[in-house]
Short mmCIF file of C-alpha atoms in Angstrom, two decimals:
data_model
loop_
_atom_site.label_atom_id
_atom_site.label_comp_id
_atom_site.label_asym_id
_atom_site.label_seq_id
_atom_site.Cartn_x
_atom_site.Cartn_y
_atom_site.Cartn_z
CA MET A 1 1.83 -10.69 18.94
CA LEU A 2 1.02 -7.01 18.40
CA PHE A 3 -0.42 -5.98 15.04
CA ASP A 4 2.51 -3.61 14.46
CA VAL A 5 4.84 -6.61 14.70
CA ALA A 6 2.57 -8.93 12.72
CA ALA A 7 2.28 -6.40 9.89
CA ALA A 8 6.06 -6.42 9.47
CA ILE A 9 6.37 -10.19 9.04
CA PRO A 10 4.42 -11.49 6.00
CA ALA A 11 6.03 -9.69 3.02
CA VAL A 12 9.64 -10.23 4.11
CA TYR A 13 9.25 -13.84 5.25
CA TYR A 14 7.12 -14.75 2.20
CA THR A 15 9.90 -13.42 -0.03
CA ALA A 16 12.61 -15.22 1.92
CA ILE A 17 10.74 -18.56 1.98
CA CYS A 18 9.84 -18.33 -1.72
CA SER A 19 13.42 -17.46 -2.69
CA LEU A 20 15.31 -19.92 -0.49
CA ASP A 21 12.96 -22.90 -0.27
CA HIS A 22 10.86 -22.89 -3.43
CA ILE A 23 13.37 -21.41 -5.91
CA ALA A 24 16.89 -22.02 -4.56
CA HIS A 25 16.02 -25.25 -2.65
CA PHE A 26 18.47 -24.21 0.04
CA LYS A 27 19.95 -27.18 1.94
CA GLN A 28 21.36 -27.48 5.42
CA GLY A 29 25.06 -26.68 5.63
CA GLU A 30 25.27 -24.74 2.36
CA SER A 31 26.76 -21.25 2.08
CA ILE A 32 24.79 -18.14 1.15
CA LEU A 33 25.47 -14.50 0.30
CA ILE A 34 22.65 -12.14 1.32
CA HIS A 35 22.81 -8.62 -0.06
CA ALA A 36 21.13 -5.80 1.96
CA GLY A 37 21.36 -7.97 5.07
CA ALA A 38 19.99 -5.23 7.33
CA GLY A 39 16.83 -4.88 5.25
CA GLY A 40 13.56 -6.66 5.98
CA VAL A 41 14.07 -9.59 3.60
CA GLY A 42 17.74 -9.76 4.52
CA GLN A 43 17.03 -10.16 8.23
CA ALA A 44 14.36 -12.80 7.54
CA ALA A 45 16.80 -14.72 5.32
CA ILE A 46 19.54 -14.54 7.97
CA GLN A 47 17.23 -16.09 10.56
CA LEU A 48 16.09 -18.84 8.19
CA THR A 49 19.60 -19.81 7.11
CA LYS A 50 21.02 -19.76 10.64
CA ILE A 51 18.32 -22.25 11.67
CA ARG A 52 19.70 -24.60 9.00
CA GLY A 53 23.29 -24.29 10.02
CA ALA A 54 24.31 -22.33 6.93
CA LYS A 55 27.52 -20.43 6.42
CA VAL A 56 26.12 -16.93 6.09
CA PHE A 57 27.73 -13.93 4.39
CA VAL A 58 25.98 -10.59 4.13
CA THR A 59 26.58 -7.14 2.69
CA VAL A 60 25.56 -3.79 4.17
CA GLY A 61 25.77 -0.17 3.09
CA ASN A 62 27.23 1.47 6.19
CA GLU A 63 28.75 0.90 9.61
CA SER A 64 25.49 1.32 11.57
CA LYS A 65 23.94 -1.55 9.63
CA ARG A 66 27.03 -3.67 10.28
CA GLN A 67 26.64 -3.04 14.02
CA LEU A 68 22.92 -3.89 13.85
CA LEU A 69 23.66 -7.33 12.37
CA LYS A 70 26.52 -8.01 14.78
CA GLU A 71 24.38 -7.17 17.81
CA THR A 72 21.10 -8.74 16.66
CA TYR A 73 22.29 -11.89 14.89
CA ARG A 74 25.82 -12.29 16.31
CA LEU A 75 27.51 -12.20 12.92
CA THR A 76 31.25 -11.62 12.90
CA ASP A 77 33.23 -9.05 10.91
CA SER A 78 34.44 -11.88 8.66
CA GLN A 79 30.84 -12.49 7.59
CA ILE A 80 29.88 -8.86 6.84
CA PHE A 81 31.08 -6.90 3.79
CA TYR A 82 30.26 -3.52 2.26
CA SER A 83 28.16 -3.35 -0.92
CA ARG A 84 28.96 0.24 -1.93
CA ASN A 85 31.82 -1.02 -4.13
CA ASN A 86 32.89 -4.30 -5.70
CA THR A 87 35.52 -5.27 -3.10
CA PHE A 88 33.03 -7.65 -1.48
CA ALA A 89 33.37 -10.03 -4.43
CA GLU A 90 37.05 -10.69 -3.79
CA ASP A 91 36.33 -10.96 -0.04
CA ILE A 92 33.73 -13.67 -0.71
CA ARG A 93 36.10 -15.64 -2.91
CA ASN A 94 38.80 -15.43 -0.26
CA ALA A 95 36.39 -16.51 2.49
CA THR A 96 35.30 -19.56 0.46
CA ASP A 97 38.80 -20.55 -0.78
CA GLY A 98 37.90 -19.40 -4.29
CA ARG A 99 34.84 -21.67 -4.60
CA GLY A 100 32.10 -19.07 -4.16
CA VAL A 101 28.76 -19.47 -2.41
CA ASP A 102 26.00 -21.99 -3.08
CA VAL A 103 23.16 -19.46 -3.01
CA VAL A 104 22.98 -15.73 -3.63
CA LEU A 105 19.99 -13.62 -2.53
CA ASN A 106 20.59 -10.52 -4.65
CA SER A 107 19.15 -7.03 -4.62
CA LEU A 108 22.00 -5.17 -6.34
CA ALA A 109 22.10 -3.96 -9.93
CA GLY A 110 24.52 -3.09 -12.71
CA GLU A 111 28.20 -3.88 -12.25
CA LEU A 112 27.65 -4.98 -8.65
CA LEU A 113 25.23 -7.66 -9.85
CA LYS A 114 27.83 -8.91 -12.33
CA GLU A 115 30.47 -9.02 -9.61
CA THR A 116 28.06 -11.03 -7.45
CA TRP A 117 27.33 -13.34 -10.39
CA ASP A 118 31.04 -14.21 -10.46
CA CYS A 119 30.82 -15.29 -6.78
CA ILE A 120 28.52 -18.24 -7.49
CA ALA A 121 29.83 -21.75 -6.82
CA PRO A 122 29.35 -24.72 -9.18
CA PHE A 123 25.73 -25.88 -9.09
CA GLY A 124 24.90 -22.60 -7.31
CA ARG A 125 21.57 -20.77 -7.40
CA PHE A 126 21.35 -17.02 -7.95
CA VAL A 127 18.00 -15.48 -6.89
CA ASP A 128 17.38 -11.85 -7.84
CA ILE A 129 14.71 -10.01 -5.80
CA GLY A 130 15.73 -6.49 -6.88
CA LYS A 131 14.89 -6.93 -10.60
CA ALA A 132 16.38 -3.56 -11.62
CA ASP A 133 18.49 -5.15 -14.38
CA ILE A 134 15.61 -7.37 -15.43
CA ILE A 135 13.32 -4.37 -15.88
CA ALA A 136 16.10 -2.58 -17.79
CA ASN A 137 16.62 -5.71 -19.94
CA ASN A 138 20.38 -5.68 -19.28
CA VAL A 139 22.87 -8.31 -20.47
CA LEU A 140 24.10 -11.10 -18.17
CA PRO A 141 27.51 -12.78 -18.79
CA MET A 142 27.01 -16.41 -19.80
CA GLY A 143 30.28 -17.85 -18.43
CA PRO A 144 29.06 -19.01 -14.99
CA PHE A 145 26.31 -21.12 -16.60
CA ASP A 146 29.05 -23.53 -17.70
CA CYS A 147 29.20 -24.73 -14.06
CA ASN A 148 25.51 -25.75 -13.96
CA VAL A 149 24.33 -22.68 -12.07
CA THR A 150 20.86 -21.15 -12.27
CA PHE A 151 19.65 -17.55 -12.33
CA SER A 152 16.10 -16.88 -11.11
CA ALA A 153 13.96 -13.90 -10.13
CA VAL A 154 11.31 -13.66 -7.41
CA ASP A 155 8.42 -11.19 -7.43
CA LEU A 156 5.63 -11.85 -4.92
CA VAL A 157 3.16 -9.85 -7.01
CA VAL A 158 3.67 -12.27 -9.90
CA VAL A 159 3.37 -15.24 -7.54
CA HIS A 160 0.12 -13.89 -6.11
CA GLU A 161 -1.38 -13.17 -9.53
CA GLN A 162 -0.10 -16.15 -11.52
CA ALA A 163 0.51 -18.94 -8.96
CA LYS A 164 -2.06 -18.68 -6.18
CA PRO A 165 -1.58 -22.31 -4.99
CA LEU A 166 2.13 -21.57 -4.52
CA MET A 167 1.28 -18.37 -2.63
CA LYS A 168 -0.98 -20.38 -0.34
CA THR A 169 1.80 -22.91 0.27
CA ILE A 170 4.29 -20.14 1.11
CA MET A 171 1.86 -18.61 3.62
CA GLN A 172 1.37 -22.00 5.27
CA ASP A 173 5.14 -22.54 5.36
CA VAL A 174 5.64 -19.26 7.22
CA LEU A 175 2.93 -20.09 9.77
CA ARG A 176 4.47 -23.51 10.43
CA LEU A 177 7.93 -21.95 10.67
CA PHE A 178 6.86 -19.55 13.44
CA GLU A 179 5.05 -22.35 15.28
CA LYS A 180 8.16 -24.54 15.19
CA HIS A 181 10.65 -21.74 15.93
CA PRO A 182 8.97 -19.24 18.30
CA HIS A 183 12.25 -17.35 18.72
CA LEU A 184 11.95 -15.99 15.18
CA HIS A 185 11.07 -12.32 15.12
CA GLU A 186 10.24 -9.37 12.90
CA PRO A 187 13.00 -7.32 11.22
CA LYS A 188 14.43 -4.76 13.61
CA PRO A 189 14.00 -1.91 14.21
CA LEU A 190 10.45 -1.24 13.07
CA HIS A 191 9.71 2.19 11.63
CA ILE A 192 6.05 3.11 12.14
CA PHE A 193 4.50 5.95 10.13
CA ALA A 194 1.08 7.58 10.44
CA PRO A 195 -1.03 7.58 7.24
CA SER A 196 -0.39 11.31 6.84
CA ARG A 197 3.31 10.42 6.40
CA ILE A 198 2.95 7.69 3.75
CA GLU A 199 4.95 9.72 1.22
CA GLU A 200 7.69 10.13 3.83
CA ALA A 201 7.61 6.36 4.43
CA MET A 202 8.02 5.67 0.71
CA ARG A 203 10.91 8.12 0.48
CA TYR A 204 12.48 6.43 3.49
CA LEU A 205 12.27 3.03 1.80
CA GLN A 206 13.72 4.42 -1.43
CA GLY A 207 16.55 6.29 0.29
CA GLY A 208 18.90 3.32 0.71
CA LYS A 209 19.42 4.12 4.40
CA ASN A 210 16.52 2.10 5.71
CA THR A 211 16.71 -1.01 7.88
CA ALA A 212 14.01 -3.56 8.65
CA SER A 213 10.41 -2.67 7.73
CA ALA A 214 8.18 0.39 7.55
CA ILE A 215 4.49 0.17 8.43
CA TRP A 216 1.81 2.78 9.02
CA GLN A 217 -1.16 3.10 11.34
CA ARG A 218 -4.66 4.52 11.05
CA THR A 219 -7.85 4.88 13.04
CA SER A 220 -11.28 3.72 11.87
CA SER A 221 -14.45 5.12 13.38
CA ALA A 222 -17.94 3.62 13.45
CA VAL A 223 -20.86 5.82 14.41
CA GLY A 224 -24.24 4.60 15.66
CA TRP A 225 -25.99 1.23 16.15
CA VAL A 226 -23.50 0.29 18.83
CA ALA A 227 -23.97 -3.46 19.35
CA TRP A 228 -24.15 -4.16 15.65
CA ALA A 229 -21.37 -1.72 14.82
CA VAL A 230 -19.01 -3.41 17.25
CA ARG A 231 -19.98 -6.90 16.15
CA SER A 232 -20.14 -6.35 12.39
CA TYR A 233 -18.07 -3.33 11.39
CA ALA A 234 -15.26 -3.56 13.89
CA GLY A 235 -15.13 -7.35 13.73
CA TRP A 236 -15.01 -7.12 9.93
CA LEU A 237 -12.29 -4.46 9.98
CA ALA A 238 -10.24 -6.00 12.78
CA VAL A 239 -8.23 -8.06 10.30
CA ALA A 240 -6.40 -4.86 9.30
CA PRO A 241 -3.02 -4.67 11.07
CA GLY A 242 -2.04 -1.47 12.83
CA THR A 243 -5.61 -0.17 13.03
CA SER A 244 -7.33 1.53 15.95
CA TYR A 245 -11.10 1.87 16.33
CA TYR A 246 -13.11 4.79 17.63
CA LEU A 247 -16.75 3.89 18.32
CA LEU A 248 -19.12 6.83 18.84
CA PHE A 249 -22.50 6.25 20.46
CA LEU A 250 -24.45 7.25 23.56
CA GLY A 251 -22.53 4.87 25.83
CA THR A 252 -22.16 1.22 26.85
CA GLU A 253 -24.27 1.44 30.01
CA GLY A 254 -26.98 -1.17 29.84
CA LYS A 255 -25.46 -2.70 26.70
CA PRO A 256 -23.63 -5.86 27.81
CA ASN A 257 -23.27 -7.14 24.26
CA ALA A 258 -21.38 -3.99 23.27
CA LEU A 259 -18.95 -4.39 26.18
CA LYS A 260 -18.49 -8.05 25.34
CA PHE A 261 -17.56 -7.44 21.73
CA ILE A 262 -15.29 -4.51 22.55
CA LYS A 263 -13.42 -6.86 24.88
CA GLU A 264 -13.16 -9.49 22.16
CA ILE A 265 -11.70 -7.00 19.68
CA GLU A 266 -9.23 -5.70 22.24
CA ASP A 267 -8.11 -9.28 22.89
CA MET A 268 -7.11 -9.42 19.20
CA GLY A 269 -4.55 -6.70 19.86
CA VAL A 270 -6.59 -3.83 18.40
CA LYS A 271 -6.89 -0.56 20.28
CA VAL A 272 -10.58 0.31 20.82
CA THR A 273 -11.86 3.57 22.30
CA ALA A 274 -15.59 3.94 22.86
CA PRO A 275 -16.44 7.25 24.55
CA ALA A 276 -20.04 8.17 25.25
CA CYS A 277 -20.84 10.87 22.70
CA ASP A 278 -24.05 12.39 21.38
CA ILE A 279 -23.09 13.33 17.84
CA THR A 280 -25.99 15.78 17.62
CA ASN A 281 -24.12 17.91 20.17
CA MET A 282 -21.55 19.80 18.08
CA LYS A 283 -19.42 20.93 21.03
CA LEU A 284 -19.34 17.48 22.64
CA LEU A 285 -18.42 15.82 19.33
CA GLU A 286 -15.71 18.40 18.67
CA ASN A 287 -14.16 17.82 22.11
CA THR A 288 -14.36 14.04 21.65
CA LEU A 289 -12.59 14.13 18.28
CA GLN A 290 -9.93 16.51 19.61
CA GLN A 291 -9.22 14.06 22.43
CA ALA A 292 -9.03 11.24 19.89
CA SER A 293 -6.43 13.15 17.87
CA LYS A 294 -4.20 13.27 20.95
CA GLU A 295 -4.51 9.60 21.86
CA MET A 296 -4.81 7.78 18.53
CA PRO A 297 -3.51 7.85 14.93
CA PRO A 298 -5.41 10.06 12.44
CA ILE A 299 -8.95 8.97 11.53
CA LYS A 300 -8.83 7.54 8.01
CA VAL A 301 -12.10 5.57 7.81
CA CYS A 302 -15.60 6.50 9.00
CA ILE A 303 -18.67 4.32 8.62
CA GLN A 304 -21.65 6.50 9.48
CA ALA A 305 -24.67 4.45 10.58
CA ALA A 306 -26.38 7.00 12.84
CA MET A 307 -29.42 9.06 11.91
CA ALA A 308 -27.40 12.28 12.11
CA LEU A 309 -24.74 13.60 9.76
CA ARG A 310 -24.08 17.34 9.66
CA ASN A 311 -21.74 17.55 12.65
CA LEU A 312 -19.65 14.63 11.42
CA HIS A 313 -19.36 16.22 7.98
CA GLU A 314 -18.11 19.46 9.48
CA LEU A 315 -15.70 18.02 12.07
CA LEU A 316 -14.19 14.87 10.53
CA PRO A 317 -10.92 15.30 8.58
CA ALA A 318 -11.27 15.88 4.84
CA ASP A 319 -8.40 13.54 3.89
CA MET A 320 -9.95 10.26 5.04
CA ASP A 321 -9.46 7.16 2.91
CA PHE A 322 -13.15 6.25 3.18
CA PHE A 323 -16.27 8.07 4.37
CA ILE A 324 -19.14 5.60 4.00
CA LEU A 325 -22.68 6.89 4.61
CA LEU A 326 -25.34 4.24 5.19
CA SER A 327 -28.49 5.61 3.56
CA SER A 328 -31.80 3.97 2.60
CA PHE A 329 -33.50 2.86 -0.60
CA CYS A 330 -36.60 4.68 0.71
CA GLU A 331 -35.39 7.81 -1.04
CA ILE A 332 -36.07 5.97 -4.30
CA ASP A 333 -38.91 3.63 -3.38
CA GLY A 334 -40.42 5.07 -0.20
CA ASN A 335 -44.08 5.61 0.65
CA LEU A 336 -46.18 8.67 1.47
CA GLY A 337 -45.59 8.33 5.19
CA GLN A 338 -41.80 8.49 4.84
CA CYS A 339 -41.32 11.85 3.17
CA ASN A 340 -39.12 13.28 5.91
CA TYR A 341 -37.04 10.07 6.13
CA SER A 342 -36.68 9.95 2.34
CA ALA A 343 -35.58 13.58 2.29
CA GLY A 344 -32.85 12.89 4.84
CA ASN A 345 -31.51 9.94 2.85
CA THR A 346 -31.65 11.93 -0.38
CA PHE A 347 -29.51 14.54 1.34
CA GLU A 348 -26.98 11.83 2.31
CA ASP A 349 -26.63 10.79 -1.34
CA ALA A 350 -26.29 14.41 -2.43
CA LEU A 351 -23.66 15.07 0.23
CA ALA A 352 -21.65 12.02 -0.87
CA ARG A 353 -21.80 13.22 -4.47
CA TYR A 354 -20.72 16.72 -3.39
CA LEU A 355 -17.77 15.39 -1.36
CA ALA A 356 -16.69 13.18 -4.25
CA SER A 357 -16.78 16.19 -6.59
CA LYS A 358 -14.40 17.94 -4.19
CA GLY A 359 -11.96 15.05 -4.45
CA GLN A 360 -12.87 13.44 -1.12
CA LYS A 361 -13.41 9.69 -0.86
CA ALA A 362 -17.07 9.50 0.12
CA VAL A 363 -19.87 7.17 -0.92
CA SER A 364 -23.49 6.67 0.11
CA VAL A 365 -25.00 3.17 0.19
CA ASP A 366 -28.80 2.94 -0.20
CA LEU A 367 -29.69 -0.08 1.92
CA ALA A 368 -32.93 -1.95 2.34
CA LEU A 369 -34.13 -2.93 5.80
CA ILE A 370 -31.49 -4.79 7.83
CA ALA A 371 -33.70 -7.00 9.93
CA GLU A 372 -30.96 -8.73 11.92
CA ALA A 373 -29.49 -5.74 13.72
CA GLY A 374 -29.55 -2.05 14.52
CA TRP A 375 -32.72 -0.01 14.92
CA ALA A 376 -34.86 -2.51 13.02
CA ASN A 377 -33.78 -5.33 15.30
CA GLN A 378 -35.37 -3.45 18.21
CA ASN A 379 -38.62 -2.74 16.32
CA TYR A 380 -40.13 -6.13 15.53
CA ARG A 381 -43.41 -4.67 14.22
CA VAL A 382 -41.63 -2.69 11.51
CA VAL A 383 -39.70 -5.76 10.39
CA THR A 384 -42.90 -7.83 10.21
CA GLU A 385 -44.72 -5.20 8.15
CA SER A 386 -41.79 -4.93 5.78
CA LEU A 387 -41.66 -8.66 5.22
CA ARG A 388 -45.41 -8.77 4.57
CA ALA A 389 -45.00 -6.01 1.99
CA GLY A 390 -42.48 -8.15 0.11
CA HIS A 391 -39.28 -6.43 1.24
CA GLY A 392 -36.98 -9.23 2.34
CA GLY A 393 -34.32 -6.86 3.63
CA VAL A 394 -30.55 -7.18 3.63
CA LYS A 395 -28.56 -9.73 5.62
CA GLN A 396 -25.41 -8.79 7.49
CA GLU A 397 -23.27 -10.94 5.20
CA GLN A 398 -24.64 -9.10 2.17
CA LEU A 399 -23.82 -5.74 3.71
CA MET A 400 -20.28 -6.88 4.51
CA ALA A 401 -19.92 -7.96 0.87
CA MET A 402 -21.05 -4.48 -0.24
CA LEU A 403 -18.48 -2.87 2.04
CA ASP A 404 -15.80 -5.19 0.65
CA ALA A 405 -16.68 -3.90 -2.82
CA LEU A 406 -16.48 -0.29 -1.62
CA PHE A 407 -13.06 -0.97 -0.11
CA SER A 408 -11.78 -2.11 -3.54
CA PRO A 409 -11.36 1.25 -5.30
CA GLU A 410 -9.49 -0.26 -8.23
CA GLU A 411 -12.45 -2.42 -9.20
CA LEU A 412 -14.95 0.41 -8.74
CA TYR A 413 -12.82 2.81 -10.76
CA ARG A 414 -12.46 0.44 -13.67
CA ILE A 415 -16.20 -0.17 -13.96
CA THR A 416 -16.95 3.56 -13.80
CA GLN A 417 -14.29 4.44 -16.33
CA ASP A 418 -15.36 1.73 -18.81
CA ASP A 419 -18.96 2.95 -18.62
CA ARG A 420 -17.84 6.52 -19.34
CA LEU A 421 -15.65 5.57 -22.26
CA ALA A 422 -18.31 3.33 -23.76
CA TRP A 423 -20.50 6.27 -24.74
CA MET A 424 -18.40 9.42 -24.38
CA THR A 425 -15.98 8.31 -27.09
CA LYS A 426 -18.74 7.84 -29.66
CA PRO A 427 -18.69 10.52 -32.40
CA LEU A 428 -22.13 11.77 -31.34
CA PHE A 429 -20.89 12.71 -27.85
CA ASN A 430 -17.15 13.15 -28.37
CA ASN A 431 -17.43 16.91 -28.88
CA LEU A 432 -19.11 17.24 -25.46
CA LEU A 433 -16.19 15.43 -23.86
CA ARG A 434 -13.72 17.76 -25.56
CA ILE A 435 -15.66 20.86 -24.45
CA GLY A 436 -15.39 19.68 -20.83
CA GLU A 437 -11.66 19.09 -21.22
CA ALA A 438 -11.18 22.54 -22.71
CA ARG A 439 -12.91 24.17 -19.75
CA LEU A 440 -10.78 22.19 -17.33
CA ASP A 441 -7.64 23.21 -19.25
CA THR A 442 -8.55 26.90 -18.92
CA HIS A 443 -9.01 26.73 -15.16
CA ALA A 444 -5.95 24.52 -14.67
CA THR A 445 -3.74 26.93 -16.60
CA VAL A 446 -4.88 29.90 -14.52
CA ASP A 447 -4.32 28.03 -11.26
CA LYS A 448 -0.87 26.86 -12.26
CA ASN A 449 0.24 30.26 -13.40
CA GLU A 450 -1.01 31.86 -10.19
CA ASP A 451 0.74 29.20 -8.12
CA GLY A 452 3.99 29.51 -10.02
CA PHE A 453 3.81 26.15 -11.80
CA VAL A 454 5.24 25.73 -15.29
CA ASP A 455 2.68 24.73 -17.92
CA TYR A 456 4.86 22.30 -19.88
CA LEU A 457 2.04 21.32 -22.21
CA ALA A 458 1.56 24.94 -23.31
CA LEU A 459 5.32 25.34 -23.82
CA VAL A 460 5.46 22.20 -25.95
CA LYS A 461 2.57 23.45 -28.10
CA ALA A 462 4.28 26.82 -28.46
CA ALA A 463 7.62 25.29 -29.51
CA ALA A 464 8.67 26.21 -33.06
CA THR A 465 10.59 22.99 -33.71
CA LEU A 466 10.61 19.41 -32.56
CA GLU A 467 13.99 19.99 -30.91
CA GLU A 468 12.61 22.88 -28.85
CA ALA A 469 9.64 20.76 -27.73
CA GLY A 470 12.00 17.96 -26.76
CA GLU A 471 14.13 20.37 -24.70
CA VAL A 472 11.01 21.50 -22.79
CA VAL A 473 10.12 17.89 -21.95
CA VAL A 474 13.71 17.12 -20.89
CA GLN A 475 13.88 20.14 -18.59
CA GLY A 476 10.55 19.28 -17.01
CA LEU A 477 11.61 15.66 -16.52
CA VAL A 478 14.88 16.76 -14.93
CA GLN A 479 12.98 18.93 -12.44
CA LYS A 480 10.63 16.03 -11.60
CA LEU A 481 13.49 13.52 -11.12
CA ALA A 482 15.51 16.01 -9.08
CA LYS A 483 12.60 16.39 -6.66
CA SER A 484 11.91 12.62 -6.48
CA LEU A 485 15.58 11.72 -5.98
CA SER A 486 16.34 14.67 -3.66
CA LEU A 487 19.21 15.74 -5.92
CA PRO A 488 20.18 19.09 -7.47
CA PRO A 489 18.99 19.22 -11.13
CA GLU A 490 22.54 19.92 -12.31
CA ASN A 491 23.66 16.56 -10.89
CA LEU A 492 21.41 14.61 -13.25
CA ASP A 493 23.06 13.50 -16.49
CA VAL A 494 20.30 13.24 -19.10
CA GLU A 495 22.59 11.15 -21.30
CA LYS A 496 22.34 8.24 -18.85
CA PRO A 497 19.45 5.75 -18.51
CA ALA A 498 16.96 6.47 -15.74
CA PHE A 499 17.87 3.41 -13.65
CA VAL A 500 21.51 4.51 -13.59
CA LEU A 501 20.40 7.84 -12.09
CA GLY A 502 18.74 5.94 -9.24
CA VAL A 503 15.19 5.67 -10.58
CA ASP A 504 13.44 2.54 -9.27
CA SER A 505 10.02 1.15 -10.10
CA LEU A 506 8.24 3.35 -7.52
CA ILE A 507 9.74 6.55 -8.89
CA ALA A 508 9.08 5.32 -12.44
CA VAL A 509 5.37 5.15 -11.59
CA GLU A 510 5.56 8.74 -10.31
CA VAL A 511 7.20 9.80 -13.57
CA ARG A 512 4.52 8.02 -15.56
CA TYR A 513 1.81 9.98 -13.74
CA TRP A 514 3.80 13.18 -14.28
CA PHE A 515 3.70 12.59 -18.04
CA MET A 516 -0.06 11.97 -17.93
CA LYS A 517 -0.82 14.97 -15.71
CA ARG A 518 1.55 17.57 -17.13
CA LEU A 519 1.87 16.52 -20.81
CA ARG A 520 -1.26 14.42 -21.36
CA VAL A 521 0.68 11.47 -22.79
CA LYS A 522 0.92 7.87 -21.65
CA VAL A 523 4.39 6.42 -21.12
CA ALA A 524 4.88 2.82 -19.99
CA VAL A 525 7.03 2.17 -16.93
CA PHE A 526 9.07 -0.25 -19.06
CA ASN A 527 9.99 2.58 -21.44
CA ILE A 528 11.06 4.77 -18.53
CA MET A 529 13.29 2.04 -17.08
CA LYS A 530 14.77 0.61 -20.28
CA LYS A 531 18.43 0.91 -21.16
CA GLN A 532 18.56 4.21 -23.02
CA PRO A 533 19.11 7.86 -22.04
CA CYS A 534 16.24 9.80 -20.48
#
């Protein structure tokens, strides 16, 4: 199975298995209504229920999605209804002789959810995976509960965070399912996006016109220490679906272990390119990277383990997700005979700090001797002397653990931020923090004015009354929502709640960041999505 295909399976099948097996306890021969049948979860649910001989009904948003389900899953017109209005509810009741369906897999909201709620049969189970009304804290009619029905919600994030044993069981269920039924497949068609188009992918998923799943690809590069790089870095990263690897070193000639491990990684379905390249040769490196840009997805990760750096810094893209420089603790605790080596490693740390100050995602790791691999592995005398001096070195597993920590930006950010707040908020230092913010404000205002941006914070401060300040915020929010929803500003009714305008949880997060960035206030996503006008 290709990684592109494998990447499209877990989320949708986990949701379907959790909803139908662990929440709804779906039984063979029962009837089910699946909203958004052409979506990823919808297609997974259709395949699961057809295996069990269920009577399947689905809804779609347009004719092309209807044709997709008819051609892919051989559903008939009598099983497919439109979800753009509430006529599907009456169609379902007619198709079931007025009884309704045993299970509903719902992703609709508002009045359409209520219409679906009326389609539930006695002892039926209603599973909501959309959660728009739950987030908005809307009211649900109580009448259907008189027939012993249940209403449940499924959120895989909550399952992962609060019920890890259940998450493990769901994962095992999906693996067993594919072993038992090899004809099962990923949602179709797949839509593959490069990392540079992630925003486009998110807009595509939010647009309501999407089918199946969207995934994106990237390329990781490892530079230097070829045998170890292939074995450790690439083998460690190879678990990432949709990833390609670009290994830069002097060549594989005379390095059978390198060829062996490249073959092993390729057998896992990962694309590996390993051109012979001397990275100290600027022109050769430039030509190599240009060729890579034609053949592979954009480079988003670089682990630099070679004793050369300048050319990589100048030629690699500036928008990488990670640029990890392997430096040495000798810059801190070296000896008199290592001045030049210490200077080079000090420069690596300084470069990483400089790149980070420019907003790039770079970090330098000061390692001790790695005796098991790389240059040290080929210089036994150096390793022996180091051990005699009391330097035990770093094991490969320890380095992999360090890289795992570096690839967890949320954890790193929280630690850094807590340390800053712990002392910068004290009265003794608080004025220094405010001076820095004032300087940033001055530069930001100039840049925004030159670029044509509206400084909403300045307009709010300049407002004579509370009503005027509120009008400034409303106008700014309308402009933000209009851009996010791809709608003309005049089409947005500010008297309606945000979720009615089409704001989902992803856009709500964008709005939250807009408030923090443009108005310096914190607004909870719950407050943005609750049932009251914007």
